Every structure is written in C-alpha cells, then in structure tokens.
Short mmCIF file of C-alpha atoms in Angstrom, two decimals:
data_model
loop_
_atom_site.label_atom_id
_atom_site.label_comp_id
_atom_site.label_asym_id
_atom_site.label_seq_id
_atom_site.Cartn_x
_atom_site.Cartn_y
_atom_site.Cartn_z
CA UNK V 129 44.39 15.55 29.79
CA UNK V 130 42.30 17.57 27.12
CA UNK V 131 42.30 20.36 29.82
CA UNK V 132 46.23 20.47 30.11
CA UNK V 133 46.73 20.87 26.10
CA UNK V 134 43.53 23.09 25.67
CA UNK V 135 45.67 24.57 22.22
CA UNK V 136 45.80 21.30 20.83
CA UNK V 137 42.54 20.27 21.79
CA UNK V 138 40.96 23.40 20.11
CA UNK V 139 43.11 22.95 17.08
CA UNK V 140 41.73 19.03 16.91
CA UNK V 141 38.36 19.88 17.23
CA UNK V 142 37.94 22.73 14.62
CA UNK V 143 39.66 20.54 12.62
CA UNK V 144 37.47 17.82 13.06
CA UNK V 145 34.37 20.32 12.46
CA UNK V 146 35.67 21.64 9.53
CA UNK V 147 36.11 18.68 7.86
CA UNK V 148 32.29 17.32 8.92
CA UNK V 149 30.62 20.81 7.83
CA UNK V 150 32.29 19.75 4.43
CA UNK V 151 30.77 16.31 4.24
CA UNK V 152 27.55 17.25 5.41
CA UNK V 153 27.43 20.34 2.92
CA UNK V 154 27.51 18.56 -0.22
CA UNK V 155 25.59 15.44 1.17
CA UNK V 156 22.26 15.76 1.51
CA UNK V 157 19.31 13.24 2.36
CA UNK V 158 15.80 13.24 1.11
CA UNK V 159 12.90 11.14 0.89
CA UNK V 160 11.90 9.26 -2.22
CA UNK V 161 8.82 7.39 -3.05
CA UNK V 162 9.39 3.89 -4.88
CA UNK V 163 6.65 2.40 -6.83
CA UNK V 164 5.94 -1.41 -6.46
CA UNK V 165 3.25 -3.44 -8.12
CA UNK V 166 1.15 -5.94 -6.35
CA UNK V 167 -0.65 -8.68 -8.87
CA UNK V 168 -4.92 -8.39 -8.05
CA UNK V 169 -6.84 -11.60 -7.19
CA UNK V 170 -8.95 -11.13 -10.29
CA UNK V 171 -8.99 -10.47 -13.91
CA UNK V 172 -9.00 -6.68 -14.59
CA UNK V 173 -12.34 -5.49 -16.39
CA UNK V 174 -10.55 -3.29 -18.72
CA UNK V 175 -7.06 -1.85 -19.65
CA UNK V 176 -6.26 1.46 -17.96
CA UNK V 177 -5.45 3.37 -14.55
CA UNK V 178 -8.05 3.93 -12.03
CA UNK V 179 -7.65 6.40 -9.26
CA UNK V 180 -9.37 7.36 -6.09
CA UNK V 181 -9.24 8.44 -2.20
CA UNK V 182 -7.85 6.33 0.20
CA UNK V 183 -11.03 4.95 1.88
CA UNK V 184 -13.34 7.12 -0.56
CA UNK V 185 -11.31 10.39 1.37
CA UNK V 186 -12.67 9.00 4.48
CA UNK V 187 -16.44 10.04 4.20
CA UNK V 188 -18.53 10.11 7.53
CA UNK V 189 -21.79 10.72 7.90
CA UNK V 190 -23.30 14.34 8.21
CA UNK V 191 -20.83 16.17 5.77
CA UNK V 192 -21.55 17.92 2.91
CA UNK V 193 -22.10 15.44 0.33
CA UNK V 194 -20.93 12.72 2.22
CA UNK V 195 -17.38 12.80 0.45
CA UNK V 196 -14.25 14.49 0.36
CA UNK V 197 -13.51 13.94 -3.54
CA UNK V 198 -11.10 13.62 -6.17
CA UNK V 199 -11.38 17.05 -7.31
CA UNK V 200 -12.00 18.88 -10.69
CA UNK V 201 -8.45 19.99 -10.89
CA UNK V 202 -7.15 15.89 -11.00
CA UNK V 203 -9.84 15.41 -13.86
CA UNK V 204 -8.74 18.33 -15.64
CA UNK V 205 -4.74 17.50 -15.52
CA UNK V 206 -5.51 13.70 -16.60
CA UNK V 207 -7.05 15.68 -19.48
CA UNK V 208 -4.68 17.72 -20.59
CA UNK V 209 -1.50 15.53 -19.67
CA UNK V 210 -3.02 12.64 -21.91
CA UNK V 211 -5.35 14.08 -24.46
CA UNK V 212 -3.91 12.75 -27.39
CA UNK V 213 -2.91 9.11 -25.82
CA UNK V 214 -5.76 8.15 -23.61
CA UNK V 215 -9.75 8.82 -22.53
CA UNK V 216 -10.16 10.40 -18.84
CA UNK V 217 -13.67 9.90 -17.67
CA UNK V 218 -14.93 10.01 -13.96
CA UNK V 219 -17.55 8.80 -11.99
CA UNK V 220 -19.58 11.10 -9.16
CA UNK V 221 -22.15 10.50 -6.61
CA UNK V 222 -24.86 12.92 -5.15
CA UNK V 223 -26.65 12.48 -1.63
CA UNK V 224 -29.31 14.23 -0.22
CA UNK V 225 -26.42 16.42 1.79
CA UNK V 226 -28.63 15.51 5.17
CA UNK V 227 -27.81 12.11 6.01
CA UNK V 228 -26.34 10.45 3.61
CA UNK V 229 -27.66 7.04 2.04
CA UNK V 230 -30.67 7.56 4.55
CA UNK V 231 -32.44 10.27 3.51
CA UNK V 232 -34.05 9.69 0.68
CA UNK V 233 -34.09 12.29 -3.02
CA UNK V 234 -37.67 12.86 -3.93
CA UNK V 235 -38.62 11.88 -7.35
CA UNK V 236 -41.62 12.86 -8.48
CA UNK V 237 -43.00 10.91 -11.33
CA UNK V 238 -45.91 11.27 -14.37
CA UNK V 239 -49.65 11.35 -12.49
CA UNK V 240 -48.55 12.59 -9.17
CA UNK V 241 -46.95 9.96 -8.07
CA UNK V 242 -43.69 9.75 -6.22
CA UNK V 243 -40.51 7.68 -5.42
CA UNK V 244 -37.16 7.99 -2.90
CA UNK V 245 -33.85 7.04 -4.59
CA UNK V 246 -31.29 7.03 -1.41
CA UNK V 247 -28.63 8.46 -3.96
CA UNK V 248 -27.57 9.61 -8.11
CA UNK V 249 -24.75 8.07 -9.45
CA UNK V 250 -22.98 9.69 -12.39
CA UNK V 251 -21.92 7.99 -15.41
CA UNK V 252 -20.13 9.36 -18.70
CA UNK V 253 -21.00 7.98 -21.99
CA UNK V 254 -17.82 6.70 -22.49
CA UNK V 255 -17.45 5.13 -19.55
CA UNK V 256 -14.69 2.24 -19.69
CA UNK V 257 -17.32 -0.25 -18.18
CA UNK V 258 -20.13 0.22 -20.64
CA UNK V 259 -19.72 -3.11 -22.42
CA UNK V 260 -20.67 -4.58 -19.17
CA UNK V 261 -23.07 -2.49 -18.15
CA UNK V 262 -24.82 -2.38 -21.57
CA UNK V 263 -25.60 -6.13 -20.61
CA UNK V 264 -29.02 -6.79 -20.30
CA UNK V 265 -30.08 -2.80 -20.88
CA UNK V 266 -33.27 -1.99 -22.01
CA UNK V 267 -33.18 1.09 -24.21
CA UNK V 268 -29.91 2.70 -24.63
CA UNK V 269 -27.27 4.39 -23.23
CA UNK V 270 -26.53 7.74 -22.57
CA UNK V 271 -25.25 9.49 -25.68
CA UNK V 272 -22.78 12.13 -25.77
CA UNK V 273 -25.23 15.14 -25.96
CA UNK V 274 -27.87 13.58 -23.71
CA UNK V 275 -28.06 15.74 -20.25
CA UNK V 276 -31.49 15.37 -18.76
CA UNK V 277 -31.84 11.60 -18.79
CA UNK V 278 -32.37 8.84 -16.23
CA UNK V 279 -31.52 5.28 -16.37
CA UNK V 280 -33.10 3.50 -13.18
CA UNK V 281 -32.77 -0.75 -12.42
CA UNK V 282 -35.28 -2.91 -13.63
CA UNK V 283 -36.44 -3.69 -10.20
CA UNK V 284 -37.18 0.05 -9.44
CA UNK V 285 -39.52 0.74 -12.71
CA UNK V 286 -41.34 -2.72 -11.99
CA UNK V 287 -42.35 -1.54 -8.70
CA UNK V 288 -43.14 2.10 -9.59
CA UNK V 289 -44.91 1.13 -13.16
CA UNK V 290 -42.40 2.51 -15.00
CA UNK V 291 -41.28 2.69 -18.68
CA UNK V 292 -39.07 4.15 -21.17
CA UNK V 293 -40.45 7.17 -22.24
CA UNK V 294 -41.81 8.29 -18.96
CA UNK V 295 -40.82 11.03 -17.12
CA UNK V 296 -39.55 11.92 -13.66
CA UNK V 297 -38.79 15.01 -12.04
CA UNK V 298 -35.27 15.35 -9.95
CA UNK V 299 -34.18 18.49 -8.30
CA UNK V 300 -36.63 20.62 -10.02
CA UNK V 301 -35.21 19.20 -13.31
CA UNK V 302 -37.56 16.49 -16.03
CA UNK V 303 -35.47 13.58 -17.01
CA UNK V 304 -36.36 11.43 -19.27
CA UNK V 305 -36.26 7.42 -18.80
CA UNK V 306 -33.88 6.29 -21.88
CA UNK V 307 -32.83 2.87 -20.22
CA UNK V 308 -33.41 0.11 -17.39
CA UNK V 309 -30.70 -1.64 -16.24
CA UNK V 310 -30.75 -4.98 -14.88
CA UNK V 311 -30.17 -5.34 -10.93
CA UNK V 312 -28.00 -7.97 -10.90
CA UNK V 313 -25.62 -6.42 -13.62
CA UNK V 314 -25.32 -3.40 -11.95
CA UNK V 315 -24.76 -4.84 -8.28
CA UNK V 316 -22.31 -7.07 -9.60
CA UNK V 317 -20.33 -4.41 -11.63
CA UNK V 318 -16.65 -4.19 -10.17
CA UNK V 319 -13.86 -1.84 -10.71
CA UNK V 320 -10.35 -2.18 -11.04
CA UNK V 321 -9.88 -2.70 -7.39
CA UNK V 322 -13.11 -4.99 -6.74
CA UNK V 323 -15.19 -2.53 -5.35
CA UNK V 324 -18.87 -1.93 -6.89
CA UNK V 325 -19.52 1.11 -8.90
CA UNK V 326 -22.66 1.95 -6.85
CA UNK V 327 -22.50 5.30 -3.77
CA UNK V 328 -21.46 3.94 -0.74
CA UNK V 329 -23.96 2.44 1.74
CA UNK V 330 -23.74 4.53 4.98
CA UNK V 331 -24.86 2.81 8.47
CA UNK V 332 -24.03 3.28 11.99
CA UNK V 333 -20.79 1.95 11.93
CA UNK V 334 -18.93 3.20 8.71
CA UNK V 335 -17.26 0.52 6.49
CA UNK V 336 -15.90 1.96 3.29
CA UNK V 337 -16.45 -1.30 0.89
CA UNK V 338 -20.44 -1.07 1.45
CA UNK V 339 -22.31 0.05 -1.76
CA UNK V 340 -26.37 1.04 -2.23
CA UNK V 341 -28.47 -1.90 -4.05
CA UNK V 342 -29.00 -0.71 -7.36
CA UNK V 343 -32.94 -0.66 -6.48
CA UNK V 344 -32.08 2.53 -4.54
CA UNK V 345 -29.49 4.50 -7.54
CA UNK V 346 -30.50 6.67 -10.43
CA UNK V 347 -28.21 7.01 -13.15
CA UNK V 348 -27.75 9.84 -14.45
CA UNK V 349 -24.70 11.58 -17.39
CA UNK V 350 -21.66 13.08 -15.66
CA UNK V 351 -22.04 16.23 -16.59
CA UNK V 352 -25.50 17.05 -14.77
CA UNK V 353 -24.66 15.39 -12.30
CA UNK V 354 -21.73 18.04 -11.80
CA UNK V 355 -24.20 20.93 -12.28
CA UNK V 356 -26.18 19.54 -9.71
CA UNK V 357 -23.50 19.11 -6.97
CA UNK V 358 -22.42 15.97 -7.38
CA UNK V 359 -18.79 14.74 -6.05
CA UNK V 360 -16.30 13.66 -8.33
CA UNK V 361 -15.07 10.31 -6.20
CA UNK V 362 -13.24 7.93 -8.81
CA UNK V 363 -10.97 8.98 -12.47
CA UNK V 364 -10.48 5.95 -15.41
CA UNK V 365 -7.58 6.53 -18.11
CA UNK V 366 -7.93 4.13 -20.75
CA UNK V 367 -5.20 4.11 -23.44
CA UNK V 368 -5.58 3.32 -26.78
CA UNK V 369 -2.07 1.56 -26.72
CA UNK V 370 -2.19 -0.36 -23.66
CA UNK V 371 1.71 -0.67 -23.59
CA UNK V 372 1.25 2.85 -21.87
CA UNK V 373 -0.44 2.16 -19.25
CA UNK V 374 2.19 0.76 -16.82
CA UNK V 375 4.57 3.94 -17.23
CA UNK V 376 1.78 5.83 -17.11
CA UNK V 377 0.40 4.89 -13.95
CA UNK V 378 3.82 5.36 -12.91
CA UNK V 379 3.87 9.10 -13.63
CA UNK V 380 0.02 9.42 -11.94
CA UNK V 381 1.33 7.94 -8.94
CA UNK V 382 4.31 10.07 -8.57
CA UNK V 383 2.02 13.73 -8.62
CA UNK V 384 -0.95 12.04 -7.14
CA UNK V 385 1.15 10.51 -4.10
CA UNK V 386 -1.52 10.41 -1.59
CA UNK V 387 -4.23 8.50 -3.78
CA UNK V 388 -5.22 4.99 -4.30
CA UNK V 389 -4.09 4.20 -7.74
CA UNK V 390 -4.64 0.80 -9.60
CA UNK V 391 -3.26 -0.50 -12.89
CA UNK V 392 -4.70 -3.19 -15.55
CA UNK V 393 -2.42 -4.25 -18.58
CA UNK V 394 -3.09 -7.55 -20.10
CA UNK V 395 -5.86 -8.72 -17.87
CA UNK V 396 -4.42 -8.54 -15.14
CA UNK V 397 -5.03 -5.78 -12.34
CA UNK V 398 -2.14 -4.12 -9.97
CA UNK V 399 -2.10 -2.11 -7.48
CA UNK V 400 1.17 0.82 -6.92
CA UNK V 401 2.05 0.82 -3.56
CA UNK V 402 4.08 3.56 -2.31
CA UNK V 403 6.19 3.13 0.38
CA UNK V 404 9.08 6.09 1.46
CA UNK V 405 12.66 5.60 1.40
CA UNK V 406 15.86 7.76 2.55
CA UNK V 407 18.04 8.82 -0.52
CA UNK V 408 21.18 10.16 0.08
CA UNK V 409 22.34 12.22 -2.55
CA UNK V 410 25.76 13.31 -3.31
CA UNK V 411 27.68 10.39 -1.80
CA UNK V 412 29.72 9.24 -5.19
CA UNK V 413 31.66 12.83 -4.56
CA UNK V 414 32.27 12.82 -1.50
CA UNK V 415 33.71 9.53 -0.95
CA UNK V 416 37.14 10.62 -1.91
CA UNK V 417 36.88 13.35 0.38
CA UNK V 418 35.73 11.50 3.08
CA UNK V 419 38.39 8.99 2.68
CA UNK V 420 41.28 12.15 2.89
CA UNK V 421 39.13 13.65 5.99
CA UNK V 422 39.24 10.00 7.70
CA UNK V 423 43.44 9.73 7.24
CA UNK V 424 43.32 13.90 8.60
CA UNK V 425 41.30 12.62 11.86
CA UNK V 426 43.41 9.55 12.07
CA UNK V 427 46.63 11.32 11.27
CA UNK V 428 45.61 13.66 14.12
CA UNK V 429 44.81 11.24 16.45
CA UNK V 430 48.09 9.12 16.19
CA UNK V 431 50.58 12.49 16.30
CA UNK V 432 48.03 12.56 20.11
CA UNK V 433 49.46 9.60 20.67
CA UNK V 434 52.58 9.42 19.73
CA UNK V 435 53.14 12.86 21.68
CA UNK V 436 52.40 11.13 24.86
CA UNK V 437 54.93 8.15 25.03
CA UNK V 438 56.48 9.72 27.89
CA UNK V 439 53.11 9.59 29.27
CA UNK V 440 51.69 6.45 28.97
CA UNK V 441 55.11 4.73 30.29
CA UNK V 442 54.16 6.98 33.83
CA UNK V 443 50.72 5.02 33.65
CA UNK V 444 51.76 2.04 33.32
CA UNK V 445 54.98 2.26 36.10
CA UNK V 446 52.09 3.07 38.13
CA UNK V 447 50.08 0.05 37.81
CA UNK V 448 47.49 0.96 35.07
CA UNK V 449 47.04 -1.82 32.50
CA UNK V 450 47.35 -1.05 29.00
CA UNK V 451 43.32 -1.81 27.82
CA UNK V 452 43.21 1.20 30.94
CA UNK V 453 45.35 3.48 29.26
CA UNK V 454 43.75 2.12 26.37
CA UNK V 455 40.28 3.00 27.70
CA UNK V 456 41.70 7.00 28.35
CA UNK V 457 42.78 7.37 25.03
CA UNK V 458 39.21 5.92 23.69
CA UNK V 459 37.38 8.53 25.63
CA UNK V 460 39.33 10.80 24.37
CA UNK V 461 38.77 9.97 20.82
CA UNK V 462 34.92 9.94 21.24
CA UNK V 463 34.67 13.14 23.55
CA UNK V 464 36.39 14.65 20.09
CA UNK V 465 33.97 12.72 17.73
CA UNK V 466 30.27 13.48 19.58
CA UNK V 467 31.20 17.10 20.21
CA UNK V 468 33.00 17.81 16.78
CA UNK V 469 30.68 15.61 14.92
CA UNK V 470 27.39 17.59 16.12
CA UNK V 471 28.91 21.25 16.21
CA UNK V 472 29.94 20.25 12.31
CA UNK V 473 26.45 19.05 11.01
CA UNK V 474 24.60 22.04 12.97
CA UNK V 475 26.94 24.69 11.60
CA UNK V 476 26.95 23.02 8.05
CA UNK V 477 22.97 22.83 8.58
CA UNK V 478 23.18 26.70 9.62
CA UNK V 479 25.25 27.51 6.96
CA UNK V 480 23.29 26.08 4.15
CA UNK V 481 19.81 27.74 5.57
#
C-alpha cells in the first residue's frame, strides 16, 4: 500500500522527519552529577572537608612511591579558592620507592648507630588533628618555620635510646628529635572517614584500609617532606565558620568529581556520594511544539485513513476482520514512525555537529 502512493508516502515521511529534527535540535540530554550525603557511624574529629583517592589512587606495590596522589595542583586551588574563608593543609607519605612498606629507610643515628623506619609521614603544623595528636607528646610540635625535625613514637626512641635533642640522619639530611609521640595515640588517630593517619601497610595481598604501626613512621613537617619526594595523598579544609562547610564541600565535589570527599559539620561526619543522572534540557520549550507536531502526525495519519474508505470496505467484503485491517493500518503507522523517527534524530544530530 505505501508502494502504490509512493508521493504521499514521501510527503508523510519528510514530514514526519522534519518535525523530529526540530524536537531533537533544541532538546538536548546530558549527564549531571547529584550530590547526596550519607550520615558516618562516628563522631567527626573536627569541622571541615577531607579529600582523597578512591582507594588511596589504587597504589600497588613496586611503583614509584607506592601512590598515585592527590596532586600539587588540588592543594594549590583549595588555596587560592578559600584563602580568606578556610585553612588547606595536606598530609604526604614517602617510601623507600623499592618495595614499599618493606624495605626499610636507613636512619642513621648519634654514635654510629642505626635504625629502619618502613616509611615518613608528613605532617603540617597546622594540621586539623593536632589537638589529638598533641596528647600525650613529649616535647613539642612542629612550628611553622621548623624544616629539619623528626618526631618518632615513644616505643621507637625506647628501643633505640633515644631522646629529645638527639640527632638522626635521613636522606643525607640531620633532623633533629623535637617530640615523641605516644604509640597508642598515634595508631588510634582517625580521619574523617575512619581510616588511620599512618602510610599504608603493604603485604601480599593489597587491602587499602591497612596502616604501618606507628613504631615503624617518622614524622616529619610537610614541606620537607615535599622536597624530599614525598606524595601528597590526603587535603583538610577547615573553616573558620563552619556553616560553610556543607556548600563548600558541595563545590569541591563538583570540580573534584572523581575523588573521595567527606564532610563534618556539627560533629557529625558525611560522606558526598556522587551518582550520574540523565538531564534533559530544553523540554519546557518544546512541549508546545511537540504537542502541534503530535496533532501534524495525527492529522496526517487520519486524512491516510480517511482516503482509503473505499478501501477498507474491499477488505472487509473479502473476509478480513476489522482488528486485520486494523493490524495493516498499524504497520503502517510504525513503518512511518521507526524510519522517520531515526532519519530525524541522525540528521538533527548531523546537523548540529
């Protein structure tokens, strides 16, 4: 039938691709991330945004390092984006490079001897978890100028003889022993998310939630740790209004999509999951057009119809029941949509790229 009225076929379907290219045109779908907060199990040690690698950027043993990091250039936008509003410190951590949490850093101390710390952990002097790790600390904590200096667990400087004062040489470099931290303080330190403080403990079988004992991390400021190769693996932004900190850990989340943020406000600590949705855009202005390109199709179809009275009165004299002429006219209809409908969003999609 669409062969014997190939003019009004043609005519039909150009119409009916016409008016899809102009739906599809000014409609367009994208994804969009949506932000939802999940309550923690715990109390949140302090009131901020923390932010790391999914699974610590998936570290395996015999790279460089043993991480794939945060990256200077995150550290340096948290910076700028919030200098006036918040504090942006990090946290780093420095294997040997061979095998990490295995091979052991040399230390030479005063009188020839030596120790092996497995790895260095960097600290800032502002770091938001310094009221708890100042707990039980013999000596003092890094200051803002201090470079050079060590602060090793209590545990580690029993064994080895150790005091404040001493020194101990680290990559070539003296440091100075300004502090001992208790062992059970430090192994018990958690973050935002739960998760100790301390490098990550590598074995055989990698499980990213294992951390070192503190008996085998130095601590050491930031900042040398950077000059001495560290890896940048965690970012806290604390605000001094902590009303900020929920939109602002929406913005983070937004430019830092593929990251692992958490969020503490009150006491209590969330975590932004991100999940992808399908927006379509453009749809309040085109439903009036769609409506008027609907009635057009329909108007089309039905003057079809109508057309072939004559027709269907031959099928049915001939025995056909009407859900079969029915049936004819259906095929018809969907021959016209699946061919119009895909030559109209291909040649809207060509004509818009």
């Amino acid at each position: 039938n669409m062969k014997k009225r190939r003019m009004r076929t043609g005519l039909t379907l150009i119409s009916i691709i016409l008016i899809v290219m102009g739906l599809v045109s000014f409609s367009s779908v994208e994804p969009r991330i949506t932000i939802t907060y999940m309550s923690g199990p715990s109390q949140a040690p302090y009131e901020g945004v923390y932010l790391q690698r999914y699974l610590w950027g998936a570290a395996t043993l015999g790279e460089a390092g043993g991480l794939f990091g945060v990256g200077r250039n995150v550290v340096d936008y948290l910076k700028t984006s919030y200098a006036e509003t918040a504090s942006v410190t990090y946290r780093s951590w420095l294997y040997s490079g061979i095998e990490p949490s295995v091979t052991p850093i040399p230390m030479i101390l005063d009188q020839g001897r030596t120790s092996n710390v497995s790895s260095l952990l960097g600290l800032s002097w502002n770091d938001p978890l310094l009221p708890i790790l100042e707990l039980n600390l013999t000596g003092r904590w890094f200051g803002p100028y201090d470079s050079w200096s060590v602060i090793l667990s209590k545990a580690t400087a029993q064994s080895l003889s150790l005091k404040i004062g001493d020194t101990a040489t680290l990559y070539g470099q003296k440091f100075l022993i300004i502090g001992l931290i208790d062992d059970n303080i430090l192994q018990n330190i958690k973050e935002v998310n739960e998760e100790q403080i301390t490098p990550l403990w590598f074995t055989g079988i990698q499980v990213y939630n294992m951390h070192l004992p503190s008996s085998k991390v130095a601590i050491i400021p930031t900042k040398t740790l950077d000059s001495l190769g560290g890896t940048i693996v965690s970012i806290s932004v604390t605000f001094s209004n902590a009303s900020y900190v929920i939109d602002a850990s929406k913005e983070i989340s937004k430019i830092f999509a593929d990251y692992e943020l958490y969020a503490s406000s009150n006491g209590t600590a969330y975590y932004l999951r991100k999940t992808t949705v399908l927006n379509l855009l453009g749809w309040q202005v085109q439903i009036i057009p769609m409506i008027l390109g609907s009635l057009t199709i329909l108007n089309l179809m039905l003057a079809t119809m109508m057309e072939r009275n004559r027709e269907v009165s031959i099928y049915s004299s001939i025995g056909l029941s009407p859900s079969q002429v029915s049936f004819m006219f259906l095929a018809e209809v969907l021959c016209f949509a699946t061919v119009g409908g895909l030559l109209g969003y291909f040649g809207a999609v060509a004509t818009m790229y």
